[in-house]
Every structure is written in structure tokens, then in C-alpha cells.
Amino acid sequence: MAALLPITHLLWDTWRGNLTVNPLQDWTFRTGDWALRLLVASLACTPIATIFGFKQASSVRRALGLYGFGYAVVHFFIFIGVDYRFAFDLIWDDLATKRYILVGLVALLIFMPLAITSTRAWMKRLGRQWKQLHKLTYIAVPLAVVHYIWLVKADLRDPLLYATIVAVLLLLRLPWVRTQISKLKYRRVFQKL
Amino acid sequence: MAPKKTIMKIYSSEITPEQTYYAQSQSRRQFFKTAGLVASGALLSACAPSTPSTVDPAPTAIKPEKPVTAGQTDELGDAITQYDAISNYNNFYEFTTDKQGVAQMSAGFVSSPWKVQVGGLVNNPKTFDIDDLRKIAPIERIYRMRCVEAWSMVIPWSGFTLSNLLKQVDPKSEAKYVRFETLLDSNRFPGQRDRSFPWPYTEGLRLDEAMHDLTLLATGIYGKPLLPQNGAPIRLVVPWKYGFKSIKSIVKIDLVAEQPTSLWMKSGPSEYGFYSNVNPEVSHPRWSQSSERRIGEMARRRTLLFNGYADQVASLYAGMDLRKNY
Ligand code: HEM
């Protein structure tokens, strides 16, 4: 639920006229930022739960992912609907000439089936395959980061920070890294004995 | 001949209330068309009361008092952009890369005394004092400004044509290009400590572009002296090119034989070419060049070739492949 705060804040700022003189850009940036933040947070849940034993993290994983997707959808509709007013020749022109738009769209398309199958019913129906399917986030989130890297003009610090965090979160999932971490954990337990 | 795009200065007594402005704008435009180029010293003295008598070339307040010019349009009928927007949404990396932060960062920027050194391949090299440049009969022009980042504004400038200045130094026949340089001083321009850019900011024009009647050296905006965030005390304005060509806070102008390499050409050769003419047909990897957001409007506009000045400048590029010469 707290994930609804940023959009409320955005609407509030719009209402109060607190945005810059380029509000369309503010909306695009802020929804894009929050989409990415929530998606990355969702990726962080499992490592936090397994490494630090903070089990509650797992329970918000799906919600964070879904809200992240929700922001991405709003972000996308601001782009095609509010900004471009569905002027498809212009949208097509951007899609064809700007690689950052293309990867953004690919990321969004990958998230689509994941969002649809995020209900309990679908989890049951798909069983094991559900987990496999949802590993697509490991591709889609990095694509969203690439989207960000490619759209930045000069200051790459923010997108590279995201890139680093996502890289660490993905590395933590490699089997080799996981066994090393659990070995470390066991050693600690033995030392204490 | 195309009508001159120069618009007469409006005295404060003539300012139109918002409601009646739209109704009147039609006939007013007609009037402007016939008014032609207005450039007289009397106009400068007309705005003198609005500035303190002690010369303060660059007011430092972030939101200065409302300027005298209001309720005007450019020759296409586009309303001029709010002064607040013009003075608080700026690309000026010498201060900061944050467009909203420039106004604050640049408050207190000292732009007086200031000298502009004009030399290179000229017969009469000369260093101009900004106070003398201000005495050149000022003209006011309302131009569209199209940023490469796909946003645009309509801005009332005052200043004089670059050709006016160049004629005074008498370019030699070998001179083919003009090279401009911004002040290099990381104490006054903290952004210049960022080593990822090859400071100082440099820009260039072909000599015929520089001599074109649309090409302006601006010392004022909205009937007031230029604000630091807008390039005080003197900047270039080339309305048919992307905004970054219109170099700010100029200290040096050289006539040269070879095509100069600008800061943006150095830092992104595939993205920023020498010409950088506004062209909806030539795409950029990040920003739409086929459309733009006019600041103050909520719907995109289609970008015009040469930013709407094609009738006056297209002939400069006759026979050139504008996709290659981007
Ligand atoms: C999962 C999907 C996506 C995520 C996580 C995402 C994230 C982001 C982020 C973080 C930014 C930069 C915000 C900033 O600079 O503060 C951004 C900007 C932007 N995104 Fe996305 N995005 C996604 C999909 C898309 C799609 C599908 C489109 C369009 C088809 C799109 C169009 C844009 C545009 C136009 C910008 C602004 C670029 C600019 O004005 O310079 N994004 N996005």
C-alpha cells in the first residue's frame, strides 16, 4: 500500500503546481523512477530473506513487483497517451530511432505475462513452471536498467547505481555464490558452538 | 522578400490584459508586419526606467520583478513563454546539469566588468567592453528556441546582429568560420570542475550563418538585461539551430579558416554535428526531433524544419545533404 504514496505525491504536486515548467517530463521521470525502484526492491526480497533470514521480505515480493509494473504501465501511457496523444506516426518514429524506447517496451512486454500470472490461482495452475516463468524478471529488470542508461544525456551516476544493485542482486542468485554464502553461514554457526 | 521578423518594443502602457489579448493579436500582428525592423536608441532609453540607474547588468534574484514585455507573439502567432519559465528552466552545465538548479546556482554570478575579445582572421581585431556593446542600437526580436532535448520556448531577446559586430572587425577573405568561446573560470562556473567535458564551452558557425540577419548577439531578455542563467552578459542566439549552438557568456570570438569543433562535437560526435540545424527528419538517439513540447502547453507540437525559419535560411544549405551534415 505504501507503494501508492509516490503517485499520490505526484498528483498532489501536479495539483499544487509544484512541478517544473515541463510537467510531462516530470510525470514520465517520476513514474519511471518508481517503476524501477519497486521492481528492484522486489528483486531484493529473496536475497534479504535467505541471507539475513528476514522472512517477511518474501511476502511483499509479489506486491512490490506488481506495483512496479503498475507504475511502468502508467509511465507507458503517459508516453503514448498524454505526451504523444496517440500520434502513432510520431511514436513509431521514436520507437524506430531510439533504442532506449525499444528496450523499455521489450521490458514492459516481458512483465505483462508475469503480472497476469501473479495471482494465486495462476501460481497453482502453473506449479513449477510458475517459478521458471517468473525468472524472466532477471532479464526484464536489467533491460529496464539499460533503458535508463541509454536515455541519460550526461550524468550516468543514477543508472549505473541501479545497474550495480541489480548486478549484485542477480549474482547473489548464482548457485556458486549461494553455496559460498551458506558455507559462510555454517562456519559462523560452528564457530559459535 | 520575406517580412522581417523583428517586432517593435511594447511600452508598458500598451500591455494588453490577458482577456483582450487574443482578440487583438490578429490586428497587432498585421501592424508588426508593416512595422519592419526597428532599431533606435530611443527604444533603449524607453526601458531605462525599469532598470536601476547604476548599471546592474545581471540582476541576481531568482525571480525578478515582472518584466515590461508581455502579451506578444512571434511571427507565427505563438505566444511568448512565461518569464518565470525562461528564467527557471535552463541548460547551463557551467553551473549545474539540473535545469531547475541553474537559477539558484547562478545567482550572484558576476558579469561586470566583462570583455569580449574579437580577433583571428580579421583586419581590425578589437576587444569590446560590455558597456560599449550595450550602446549598440538594440533591437528586440521574438524567436522560438528549440532545445535538442525536444522542448521549446518563445523568447523576446534584445541585442544586435552578429553581423553588426563582425563588420566592425572586418573579417579577412580567408575567414570561413566563426568560433565562440565561453568564459573559463571554475570559481565562477563551478560546473567546469566536472572533468567529463572539455571546457571551455565552444561553438562555431559558418561565416554566412554568422552574417545572417537572424543571428543575434543578445544582451537582454524580456526587455531586461540578460540573467546569469540565460547567458549574461552576452550570448549568441541562432534560432534555426538547436539551443546548444547559442553559446552563453561569451568572452572570445575568433574568425578562422577551418571548421571549429564545438564542445558537444567533442563529447558526442555521433550525436551532435557542426550544423545542428533543427530538422525533424534527422533523429537523435534520445530525444524526439520530429516533435517537441512547447513549455507552457500540454500537447506536443510537430517540429518545423529549421525551427520554422526555413524561408529565410534554407538557401544557406542549398545542395547540402542535411542528414550527413547534421
Ligand atoms: C519496465 C518498464 C520501464 C521502466 C522500469 C522504465 C523506467 C524508466 C526510468 C527509470 C526513466 C528515467 C527517469 C529519470 O531520468 O529520472 C525512464 C524514462 C523514460 N521512459 Fe521508461 N521505463 C520503462 C518502460 C518504458 C516504455 C515502454 C516507454 C515507452 C514506450 C518508456 C519511455 C520513457 C521515456 C520517454 C522516458 C523519458 C526520457 C527523457 O525524457 O529523456 N519507458 N523510464
Coordinates of C-alpha atoms in Angstrom, one line a residue, chain A:
Chain A
M1 CA 0.0 0.0 0.0
A2 CA 2.9 2.3 0.8
A3 CA 3.7 1.9 -2.9
L4 CA 0.8 4.2 -3.7
L5 CA 2.4 7.1 -1.9
P6 CA 4.7 8.2 -4.8
I7 CA 1.8 8.5 -7.3
T8 CA -0.3 10.3 -4.7
H9 CA 2.6 12.7 -4.1
L10 CA 2.9 13.2 -7.9
L11 CA -0.7 14.0 -8.2
W12 CA -0.5 16.3 -5.3
D13 CA 2.4 18.2 -6.7
T14 CA 0.6 18.5 -10.1
W15 CA -2.5 19.8 -8.3
R16 CA -0.5 22.3 -6.3
G17 CA 1.6 23.4 -9.3
N18 CA 4.8 22.2 -7.7
L19 CA 6.1 20.6 -10.8
T20 CA 8.6 22.1 -13.2
V21 CA 7.6 24.0 -16.3
N22 CA 7.9 20.7 -18.1
P23 CA 5.3 18.6 -16.2
L24 CA 5.1 15.9 -18.8
Q25 CA 8.7 15.2 -18.3
D26 CA 8.2 15.2 -14.5
W27 CA 5.4 12.6 -14.8
T28 CA 7.5 10.5 -17.1
F29 CA 10.6 10.6 -15.0
R30 CA 8.8 10.1 -11.6
T31 CA 6.7 7.2 -12.8
G32 CA 9.7 5.6 -14.5
D33 CA 11.9 6.1 -11.4
W34 CA 9.3 4.5 -9.1
A35 CA 8.7 1.6 -11.5
L36 CA 12.3 0.8 -11.5
R37 CA 12.7 1.3 -7.7
L38 CA 9.8 -1.0 -6.9
L39 CA 11.0 -3.7 -9.4
V40 CA 14.5 -3.6 -7.9
A41 CA 13.1 -3.8 -4.4
S42 CA 11.1 -6.8 -5.5
L43 CA 14.3 -8.4 -6.7
A44 CA 15.9 -7.7 -3.4
C45 CA 13.3 -9.6 -1.4
T46 CA 14.6 -13.1 -1.9
P47 CA 18.3 -12.4 -1.0
I48 CA 17.2 -10.5 2.0
A49 CA 15.1 -13.3 3.2
T50 CA 17.7 -16.0 2.6
I51 CA 20.8 -14.2 3.7
F52 CA 19.5 -12.3 6.6
G53 CA 16.7 -14.6 7.5
F54 CA 14.2 -11.8 7.3
K55 CA 11.3 -13.9 6.1
Q56 CA 8.7 -11.2 5.9
A57 CA 10.6 -9.8 2.9
S58 CA 9.3 -12.7 0.8
S59 CA 5.8 -11.9 1.5
V60 CA 5.9 -8.5 -0.1
R61 CA 7.9 -9.6 -3.2
R62 CA 4.9 -10.1 -5.4
A63 CA 3.2 -6.9 -4.3
L64 CA 6.3 -4.8 -5.0
G65 CA 6.7 -6.4 -8.4
L66 CA 3.1 -5.7 -9.3
Y67 CA 3.2 -2.1 -8.1
G68 CA 6.4 -1.7 -10.1
F69 CA 4.7 -3.0 -13.1
G70 CA 1.7 -0.7 -12.4
Y71 CA 4.0 2.3 -12.4
A72 CA 5.6 1.1 -15.6
V73 CA 2.2 0.9 -17.3
V74 CA 1.3 4.4 -16.1
H75 CA 4.7 5.6 -17.3
F76 CA 4.0 4.0 -20.7
F77 CA 0.5 5.5 -21.0
I78 CA 1.8 8.9 -20.1
F79 CA 4.2 8.5 -23.0
I80 CA 1.8 7.3 -25.7
G81 CA -1.4 8.9 -24.5
V82 CA -0.7 12.1 -22.6
D83 CA 2.6 13.1 -24.2
Y84 CA 2.1 11.9 -27.8
R85 CA -1.7 11.9 -27.8
F86 CA -1.6 8.7 -29.7
A87 CA 0.1 10.3 -32.6
F88 CA 1.3 6.9 -33.9
D89 CA 3.5 8.2 -36.7
L90 CA 5.5 10.2 -34.1
I91 CA 5.5 7.3 -31.7
W92 CA 6.6 4.9 -34.4
D93 CA 9.4 7.4 -35.4
D94 CA 10.7 7.3 -31.8
L95 CA 10.4 3.6 -31.5
A96 CA 12.3 3.1 -34.7
T97 CA 15.1 5.5 -33.9
K98 CA 15.6 5.3 -30.2
R99 CA 17.0 2.2 -28.8
Y100 CA 16.1 3.2 -25.2
I101 CA 12.4 3.3 -26.1
L102 CA 12.7 -0.1 -27.7
V103 CA 14.3 -1.8 -24.7
G104 CA 11.8 -0.1 -22.4
L105 CA 9.0 -1.6 -24.5
V106 CA 10.5 -5.0 -24.5
A107 CA 10.9 -4.9 -20.7
L108 CA 7.3 -3.9 -20.3
L109 CA 6.1 -6.7 -22.7
I110 CA 8.1 -9.2 -20.7
F111 CA 6.5 -8.1 -17.5
M112 CA 3.0 -8.4 -18.9
P113 CA 2.6 -12.2 -18.7
L114 CA 4.3 -12.1 -15.3
A115 CA 1.8 -9.6 -14.0
I116 CA -1.2 -11.6 -15.4
T117 CA 0.1 -14.8 -13.8
S118 CA 0.8 -13.3 -10.5
T119 CA -2.4 -14.4 -8.8
R120 CA -2.6 -17.4 -6.5
A121 CA -4.8 -19.2 -9.0
W122 CA -2.2 -19.0 -11.7
M123 CA 0.5 -20.0 -9.2
K124 CA -1.4 -23.2 -8.5
R125 CA -2.2 -23.8 -12.1
L126 CA 1.4 -23.4 -13.3
G127 CA 3.0 -25.1 -10.4
R128 CA 6.7 -25.5 -11.0
Q129 CA 6.5 -23.6 -14.3
W130 CA 5.4 -20.5 -12.4
K131 CA 8.8 -20.2 -10.9
Q132 CA 10.5 -20.8 -14.2
L133 CA 8.3 -18.2 -15.9
H134 CA 8.9 -15.6 -13.3
K135 CA 12.6 -15.9 -13.8
L136 CA 12.0 -13.7 -16.8
T137 CA 12.3 -10.8 -14.3
Y138 CA 16.0 -11.5 -14.3
I139 CA 16.0 -10.4 -18.0
A140 CA 13.4 -7.7 -17.8
V141 CA 14.8 -5.7 -14.9
P142 CA 18.3 -5.4 -16.5
L143 CA 16.6 -4.3 -19.7
A144 CA 14.8 -1.6 -17.7
V145 CA 18.2 -0.5 -16.4
V146 CA 19.6 -0.5 -19.9
H147 CA 16.6 1.7 -20.9
Y148 CA 17.7 4.1 -18.2
I149 CA 21.4 4.1 -19.1
W150 CA 20.6 4.8 -22.8
L151 CA 18.3 7.7 -22.1
V152 CA 20.6 9.6 -19.9
K153 CA 22.4 12.5 -21.5
A154 CA 25.3 13.3 -19.3
D155 CA 25.1 12.1 -15.7
L156 CA 25.3 8.4 -15.6
R157 CA 25.6 8.0 -11.9
D158 CA 22.0 7.1 -11.1
P159 CA 21.5 4.5 -13.8
L160 CA 24.9 3.0 -13.0
L161 CA 23.9 2.8 -9.3
Y162 CA 20.8 0.8 -10.4
A163 CA 23.0 -1.3 -12.6
T164 CA 25.3 -2.2 -9.8
I165 CA 22.5 -3.0 -7.4
V166 CA 20.7 -5.2 -9.9
A167 CA 24.0 -6.9 -10.8
V168 CA 24.7 -7.8 -7.1
L169 CA 21.1 -9.0 -6.7
L170 CA 21.4 -11.2 -9.7
L171 CA 24.9 -12.5 -8.7
L172 CA 23.5 -13.5 -5.3
R173 CA 21.2 -15.9 -7.2
L174 CA 24.0 -17.8 -8.9
P175 CA 24.3 -21.3 -7.4
W176 CA 28.0 -20.9 -6.7
V177 CA 27.5 -17.7 -4.8
R178 CA 24.7 -19.2 -2.8
T179 CA 26.7 -22.2 -1.7
Q180 CA 29.6 -19.8 -0.7
I181 CA 27.2 -17.7 1.4
S182 CA 25.6 -20.7 3.1
K183 CA 29.1 -22.1 3.8
L184 CA 30.0 -18.8 5.4
K185 CA 26.8 -19.0 7.5
Y186 CA 27.6 -22.6 8.6
R187 CA 31.1 -21.6 9.6
R188 CA 29.7 -18.9 11.8
V189 CA 27.3 -21.3 13.4
F190 CA 30.2 -23.8 14.1
Q191 CA 32.4 -21.1 15.5
K192 CA 29.8 -20.2 18.0
L193 CA 29.5 -23.8 19.2

